[in-house]
Short mmCIF file of C-alpha atoms and ligand atoms in Angstrom, two decimals:
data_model
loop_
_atom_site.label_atom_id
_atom_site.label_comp_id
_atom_site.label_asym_id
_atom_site.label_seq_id
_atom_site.Cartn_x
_atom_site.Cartn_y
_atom_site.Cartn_z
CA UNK E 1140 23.74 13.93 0.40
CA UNK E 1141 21.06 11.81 -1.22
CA UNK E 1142 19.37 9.23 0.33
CA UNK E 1143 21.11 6.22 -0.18
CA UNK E 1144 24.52 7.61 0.45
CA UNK E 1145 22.91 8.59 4.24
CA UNK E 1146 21.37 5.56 4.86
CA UNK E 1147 24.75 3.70 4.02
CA UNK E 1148 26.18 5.95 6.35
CA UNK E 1149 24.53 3.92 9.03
CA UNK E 1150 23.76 1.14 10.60
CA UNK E 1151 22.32 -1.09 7.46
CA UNK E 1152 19.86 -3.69 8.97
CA UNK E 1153 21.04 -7.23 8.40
CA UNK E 1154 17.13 -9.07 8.16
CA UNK E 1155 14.66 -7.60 6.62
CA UNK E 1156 10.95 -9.15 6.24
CA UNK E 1157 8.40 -7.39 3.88
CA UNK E 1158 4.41 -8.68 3.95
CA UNK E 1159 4.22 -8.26 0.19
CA UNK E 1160 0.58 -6.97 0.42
CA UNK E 1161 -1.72 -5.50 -2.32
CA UNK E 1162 -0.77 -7.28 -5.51
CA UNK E 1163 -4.73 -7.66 -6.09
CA UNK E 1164 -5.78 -3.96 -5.34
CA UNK E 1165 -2.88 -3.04 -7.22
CA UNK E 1166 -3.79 -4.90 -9.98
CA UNK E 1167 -7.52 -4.06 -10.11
CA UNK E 1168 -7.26 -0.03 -9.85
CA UNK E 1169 -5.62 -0.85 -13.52
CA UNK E 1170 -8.45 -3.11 -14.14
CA UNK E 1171 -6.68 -5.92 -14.92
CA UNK E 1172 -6.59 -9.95 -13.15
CA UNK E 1173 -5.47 -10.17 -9.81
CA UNK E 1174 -2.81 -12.92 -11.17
CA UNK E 1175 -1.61 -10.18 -13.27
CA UNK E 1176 -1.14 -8.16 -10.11
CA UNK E 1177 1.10 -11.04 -8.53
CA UNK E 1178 3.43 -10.84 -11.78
CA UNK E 1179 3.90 -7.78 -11.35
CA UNK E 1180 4.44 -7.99 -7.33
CA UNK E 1181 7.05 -11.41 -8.62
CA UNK E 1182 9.03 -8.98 -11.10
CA UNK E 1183 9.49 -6.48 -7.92
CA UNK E 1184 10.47 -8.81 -5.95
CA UNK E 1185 13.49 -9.70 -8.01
CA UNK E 1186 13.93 -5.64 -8.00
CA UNK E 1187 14.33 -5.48 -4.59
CA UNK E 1188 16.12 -8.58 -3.79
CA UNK E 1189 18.91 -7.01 -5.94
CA UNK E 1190 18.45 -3.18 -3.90
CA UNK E 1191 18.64 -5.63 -0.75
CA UNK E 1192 22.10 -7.08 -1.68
CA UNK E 1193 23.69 -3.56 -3.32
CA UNK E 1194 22.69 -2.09 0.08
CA UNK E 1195 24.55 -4.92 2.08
CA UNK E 1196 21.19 -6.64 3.83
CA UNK E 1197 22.43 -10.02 4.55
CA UNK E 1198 18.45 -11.73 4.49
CA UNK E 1199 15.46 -10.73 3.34
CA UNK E 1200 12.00 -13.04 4.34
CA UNK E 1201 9.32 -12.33 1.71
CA UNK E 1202 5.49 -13.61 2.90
CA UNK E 1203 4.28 -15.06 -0.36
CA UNK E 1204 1.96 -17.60 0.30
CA UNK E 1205 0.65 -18.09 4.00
CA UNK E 1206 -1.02 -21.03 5.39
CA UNK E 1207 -4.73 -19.42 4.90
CA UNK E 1208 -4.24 -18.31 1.25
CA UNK E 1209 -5.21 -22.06 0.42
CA UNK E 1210 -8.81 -20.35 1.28
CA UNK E 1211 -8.17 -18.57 -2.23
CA UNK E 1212 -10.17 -19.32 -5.69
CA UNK E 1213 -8.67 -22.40 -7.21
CA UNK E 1214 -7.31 -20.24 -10.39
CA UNK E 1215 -5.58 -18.04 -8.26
CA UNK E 1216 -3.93 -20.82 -6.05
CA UNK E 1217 -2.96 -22.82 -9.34
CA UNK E 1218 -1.13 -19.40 -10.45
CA UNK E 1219 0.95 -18.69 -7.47
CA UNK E 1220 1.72 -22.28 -7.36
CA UNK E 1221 3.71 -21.10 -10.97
CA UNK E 1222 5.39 -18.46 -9.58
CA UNK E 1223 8.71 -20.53 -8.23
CA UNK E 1224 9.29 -21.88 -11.67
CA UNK E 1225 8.47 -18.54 -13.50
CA UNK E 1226 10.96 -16.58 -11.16
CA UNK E 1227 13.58 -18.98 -11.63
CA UNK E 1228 13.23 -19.27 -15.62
CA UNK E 1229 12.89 -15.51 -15.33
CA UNK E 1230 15.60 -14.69 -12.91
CA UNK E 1231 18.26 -17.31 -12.17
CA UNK E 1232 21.21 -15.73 -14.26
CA UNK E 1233 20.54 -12.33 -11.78
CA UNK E 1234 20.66 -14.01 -8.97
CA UNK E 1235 23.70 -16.38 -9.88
CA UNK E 1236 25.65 -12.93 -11.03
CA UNK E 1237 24.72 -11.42 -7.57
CA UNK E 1238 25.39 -14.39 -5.87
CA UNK E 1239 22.03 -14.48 -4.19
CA UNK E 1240 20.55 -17.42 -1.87
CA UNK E 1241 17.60 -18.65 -2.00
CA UNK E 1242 15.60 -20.85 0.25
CA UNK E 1243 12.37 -21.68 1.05
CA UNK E 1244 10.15 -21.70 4.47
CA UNK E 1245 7.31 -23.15 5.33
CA UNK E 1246 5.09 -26.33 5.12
CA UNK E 1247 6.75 -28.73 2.05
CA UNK E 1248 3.72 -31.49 1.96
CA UNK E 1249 1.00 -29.78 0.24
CA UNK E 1250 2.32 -28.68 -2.93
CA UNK E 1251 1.88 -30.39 -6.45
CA UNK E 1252 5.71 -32.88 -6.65
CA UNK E 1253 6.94 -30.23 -9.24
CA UNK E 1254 6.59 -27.31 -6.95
CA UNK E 1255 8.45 -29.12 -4.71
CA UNK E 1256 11.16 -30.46 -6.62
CA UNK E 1257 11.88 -27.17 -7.66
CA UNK E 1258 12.02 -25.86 -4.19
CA UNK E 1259 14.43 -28.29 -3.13
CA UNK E 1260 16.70 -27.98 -6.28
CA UNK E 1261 16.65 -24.30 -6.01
CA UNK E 1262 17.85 -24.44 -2.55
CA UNK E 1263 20.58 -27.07 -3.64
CA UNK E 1264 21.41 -25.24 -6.44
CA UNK E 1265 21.91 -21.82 -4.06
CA UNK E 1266 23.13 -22.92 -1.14
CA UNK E 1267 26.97 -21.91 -1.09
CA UNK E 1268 26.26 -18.60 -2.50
CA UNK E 1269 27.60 -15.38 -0.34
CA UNK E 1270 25.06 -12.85 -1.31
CA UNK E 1271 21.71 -11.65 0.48
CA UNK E 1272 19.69 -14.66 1.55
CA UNK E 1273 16.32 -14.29 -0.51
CA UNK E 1274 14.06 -16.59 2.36
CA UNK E 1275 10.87 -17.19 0.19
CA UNK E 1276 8.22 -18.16 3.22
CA UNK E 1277 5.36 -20.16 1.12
CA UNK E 1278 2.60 -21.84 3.17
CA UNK E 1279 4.20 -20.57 5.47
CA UNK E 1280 2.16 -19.57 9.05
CA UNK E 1281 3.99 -18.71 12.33
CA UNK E 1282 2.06 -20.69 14.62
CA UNK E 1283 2.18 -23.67 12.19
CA UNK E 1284 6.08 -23.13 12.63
CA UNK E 1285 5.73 -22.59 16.05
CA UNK E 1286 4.21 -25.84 16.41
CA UNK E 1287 6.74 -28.10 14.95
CA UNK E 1288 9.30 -26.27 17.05
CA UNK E 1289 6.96 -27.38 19.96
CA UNK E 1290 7.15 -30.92 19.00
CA UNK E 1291 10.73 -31.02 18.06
CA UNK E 1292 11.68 -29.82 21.32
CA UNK E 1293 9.26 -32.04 22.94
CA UNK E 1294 10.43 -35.24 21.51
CA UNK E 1295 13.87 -34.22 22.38
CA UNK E 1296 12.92 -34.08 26.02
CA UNK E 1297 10.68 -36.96 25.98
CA UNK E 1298 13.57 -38.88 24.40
CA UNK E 1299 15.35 -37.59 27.39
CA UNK E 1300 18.42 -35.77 24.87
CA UNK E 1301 17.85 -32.58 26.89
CA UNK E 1302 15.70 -31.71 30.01
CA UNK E 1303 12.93 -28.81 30.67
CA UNK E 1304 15.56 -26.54 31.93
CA UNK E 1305 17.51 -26.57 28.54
CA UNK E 1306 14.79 -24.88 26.99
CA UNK E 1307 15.50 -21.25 26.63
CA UNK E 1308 15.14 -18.49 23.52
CA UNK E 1309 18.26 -19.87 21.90
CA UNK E 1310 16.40 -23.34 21.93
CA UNK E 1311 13.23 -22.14 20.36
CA UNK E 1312 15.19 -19.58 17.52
CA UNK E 1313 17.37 -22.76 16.58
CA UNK E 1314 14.08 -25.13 15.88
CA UNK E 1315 12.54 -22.01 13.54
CA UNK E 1316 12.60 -21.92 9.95
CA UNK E 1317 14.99 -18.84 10.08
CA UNK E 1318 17.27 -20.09 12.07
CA UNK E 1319 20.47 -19.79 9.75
CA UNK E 1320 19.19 -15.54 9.50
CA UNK E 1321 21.02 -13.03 11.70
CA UNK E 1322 17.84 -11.62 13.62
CA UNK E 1323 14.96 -9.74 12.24
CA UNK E 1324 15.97 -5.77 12.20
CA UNK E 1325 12.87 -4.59 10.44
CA UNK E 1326 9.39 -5.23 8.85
CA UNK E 1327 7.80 -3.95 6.29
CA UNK E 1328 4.17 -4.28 5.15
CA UNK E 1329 2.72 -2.75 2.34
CA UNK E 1330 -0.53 -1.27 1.15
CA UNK E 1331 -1.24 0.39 4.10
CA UNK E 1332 -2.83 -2.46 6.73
CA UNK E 1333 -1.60 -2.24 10.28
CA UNK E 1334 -1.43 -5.97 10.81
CA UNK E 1335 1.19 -9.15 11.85
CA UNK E 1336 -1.06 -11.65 9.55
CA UNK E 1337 0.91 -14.96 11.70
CA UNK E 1338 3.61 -13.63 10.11
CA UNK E 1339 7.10 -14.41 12.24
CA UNK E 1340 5.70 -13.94 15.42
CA UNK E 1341 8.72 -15.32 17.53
CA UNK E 1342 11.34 -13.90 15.09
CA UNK E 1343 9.46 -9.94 15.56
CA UNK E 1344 10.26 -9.87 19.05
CA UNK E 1345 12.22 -6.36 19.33
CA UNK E 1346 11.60 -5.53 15.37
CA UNK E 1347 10.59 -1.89 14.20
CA UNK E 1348 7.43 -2.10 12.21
CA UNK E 1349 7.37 0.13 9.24
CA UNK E 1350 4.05 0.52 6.99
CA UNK E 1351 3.87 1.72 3.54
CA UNK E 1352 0.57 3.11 2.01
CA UNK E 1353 1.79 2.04 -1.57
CA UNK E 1354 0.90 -1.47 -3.17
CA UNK E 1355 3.48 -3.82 -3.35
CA UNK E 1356 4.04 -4.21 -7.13
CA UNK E 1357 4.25 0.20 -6.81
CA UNK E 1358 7.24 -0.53 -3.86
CA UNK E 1359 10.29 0.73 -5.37
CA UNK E 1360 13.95 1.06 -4.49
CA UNK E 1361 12.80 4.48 -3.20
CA UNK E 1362 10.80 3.51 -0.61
CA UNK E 1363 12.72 0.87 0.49
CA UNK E 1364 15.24 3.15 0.95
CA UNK E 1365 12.72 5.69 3.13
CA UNK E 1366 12.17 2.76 5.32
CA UNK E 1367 15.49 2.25 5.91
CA UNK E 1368 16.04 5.67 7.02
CA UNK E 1369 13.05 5.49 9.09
CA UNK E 1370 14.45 2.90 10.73
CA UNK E 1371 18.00 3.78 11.15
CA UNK E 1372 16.09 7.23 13.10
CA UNK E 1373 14.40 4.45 16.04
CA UNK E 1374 15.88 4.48 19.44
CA UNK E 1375 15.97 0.69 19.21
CA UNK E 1376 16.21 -0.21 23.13
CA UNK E 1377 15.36 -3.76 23.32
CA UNK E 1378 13.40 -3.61 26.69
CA UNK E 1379 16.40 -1.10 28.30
CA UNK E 1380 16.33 2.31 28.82
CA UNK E 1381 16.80 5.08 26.13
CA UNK E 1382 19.76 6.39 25.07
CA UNK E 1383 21.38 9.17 28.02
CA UNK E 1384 18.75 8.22 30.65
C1 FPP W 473 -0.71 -10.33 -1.35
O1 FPP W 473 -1.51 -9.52 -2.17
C2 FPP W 473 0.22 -11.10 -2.17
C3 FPP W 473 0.22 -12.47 -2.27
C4 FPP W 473 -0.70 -13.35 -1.56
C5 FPP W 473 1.21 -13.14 -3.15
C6 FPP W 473 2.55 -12.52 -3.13
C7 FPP W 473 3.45 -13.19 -4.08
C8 FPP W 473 4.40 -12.56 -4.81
C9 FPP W 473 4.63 -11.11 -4.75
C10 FPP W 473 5.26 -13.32 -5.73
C11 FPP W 473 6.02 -14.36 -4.99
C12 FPP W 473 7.08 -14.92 -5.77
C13 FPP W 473 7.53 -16.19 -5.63
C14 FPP W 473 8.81 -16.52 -6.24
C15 FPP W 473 6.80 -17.24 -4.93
P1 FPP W 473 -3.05 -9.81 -2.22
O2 FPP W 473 -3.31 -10.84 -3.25
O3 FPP W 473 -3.52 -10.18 -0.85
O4 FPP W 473 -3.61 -8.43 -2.67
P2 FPP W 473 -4.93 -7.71 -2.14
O5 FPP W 473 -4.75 -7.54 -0.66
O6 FPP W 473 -4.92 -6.43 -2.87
O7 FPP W 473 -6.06 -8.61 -2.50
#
């Protein structure tokens, strides 16, 4: 049996979040621009969007611009500012055959108007499809979204709508970004680094953590499919006790 007849043998995990890391490194071992790295790392994302929804993966949360990356050189910044529109010119008829989502998390008030216009129509434009959910998390930080959950909730109580006891994990999960997503199975990281960057903190609660050594613009349908299997081979146990014990 090859490998992506086993792995659709089993249990196919319904959110999967990949820390799209390496586009640079990729890009320089080929000595070319690091912008020319994130094209590339943009065209694979559309390739595995598409592997996402053929395997039946209901979301998939792609880290492609955190809250720090503003740090970055002002060239750089003003190019991944163009990715939205470029992978919309590039890619909508795909995604409208596939019938692929697409939304957006993350902070909405310091992008250039067009960015966000696009953002917004983009979601509009998607929002009845069936497909995978494609959630693109730009300026996007966990505690950042932590903290307006914080004050939602807090105004709600201080408005006196709910009380201190009504405040649970249910509460919190429905004031997150991802709150429409089934819960997050699996994440990936690429290019080897063994790290969370602020990266869904709340959402990675009981996640398995899967690392790839391979740049992201090199992470193929392949090795998606290898961490799948990896995955689907975890003894997930969600703070209980392993299977037979
Ligand atoms: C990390 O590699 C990658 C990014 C910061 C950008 C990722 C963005 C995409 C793959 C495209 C996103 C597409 C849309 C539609 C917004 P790095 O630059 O940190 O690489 P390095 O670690 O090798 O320097």
């Amino acid at each position: 049996m090859g490998l992506k007849e086993r792995v659709l043998t089993r249990y196919i995990p319904q959110h999967i979040a990949i820390i799209m890391d390496g586009n640079g490194r990729w890009a320089k071992k080929r000595n070319m621009p690091r912008t020319y790295g994130h094209k590339k790392g943009s065209e694979n994302l559309k390739n595995i969007a598409l592997a996402c929804n053929d395997l039946g993966i209901k979301a998939l949360s792609v880290y492609a611009f955190s809250t720090e990356n503003w740090k970055r050189p002002k060239a750089e910044i003003d190019y991944l500012m163009g990715l939205p529109k470029e992978f919309e010119e590039t890619f909508k008829g795909q995604f409208e055959e596939h019938d692929i989502k697409v939304m957006f998390s993350g902070r909405r008030d310091r992008f250039p108007k067009d960015v966000i216009e696009l953002m917004n129509r983009v979601e509009d434009k998607t929002k009845d499809r069936q497909g995978l959910v494609l959630n693109i998390c730009f300026d996007y930080g966990s505690h950042t979204e932590m903290i307006h959950a914080i004050r939602d909730i807090s105004r709600q109580v201080k408005d006196g709508d709910i009380t201190l006891d009504d405040i649970d994990v249910d509460l919190v999960t429905n004031h997150l970004y991802t709150k429409d997503l089934p819960p997050l199975d699996l994440l990936i990281r690429t290019s080897g680094e063994m790290r969370i960057s602020n990266y869904l903190l709340w959402q990675l609660a009981y996640s398995e953590l899967y690392f790839a050594k391979v740049h992201w613009p090199a992470f193929n349908q392949k090795q998606l499919l290898k961490a799948i299997d990896d995955f689907q081979s975890r003894n997930r146990r969600f703070g209980g006790l392993k299977e037979g014990k």
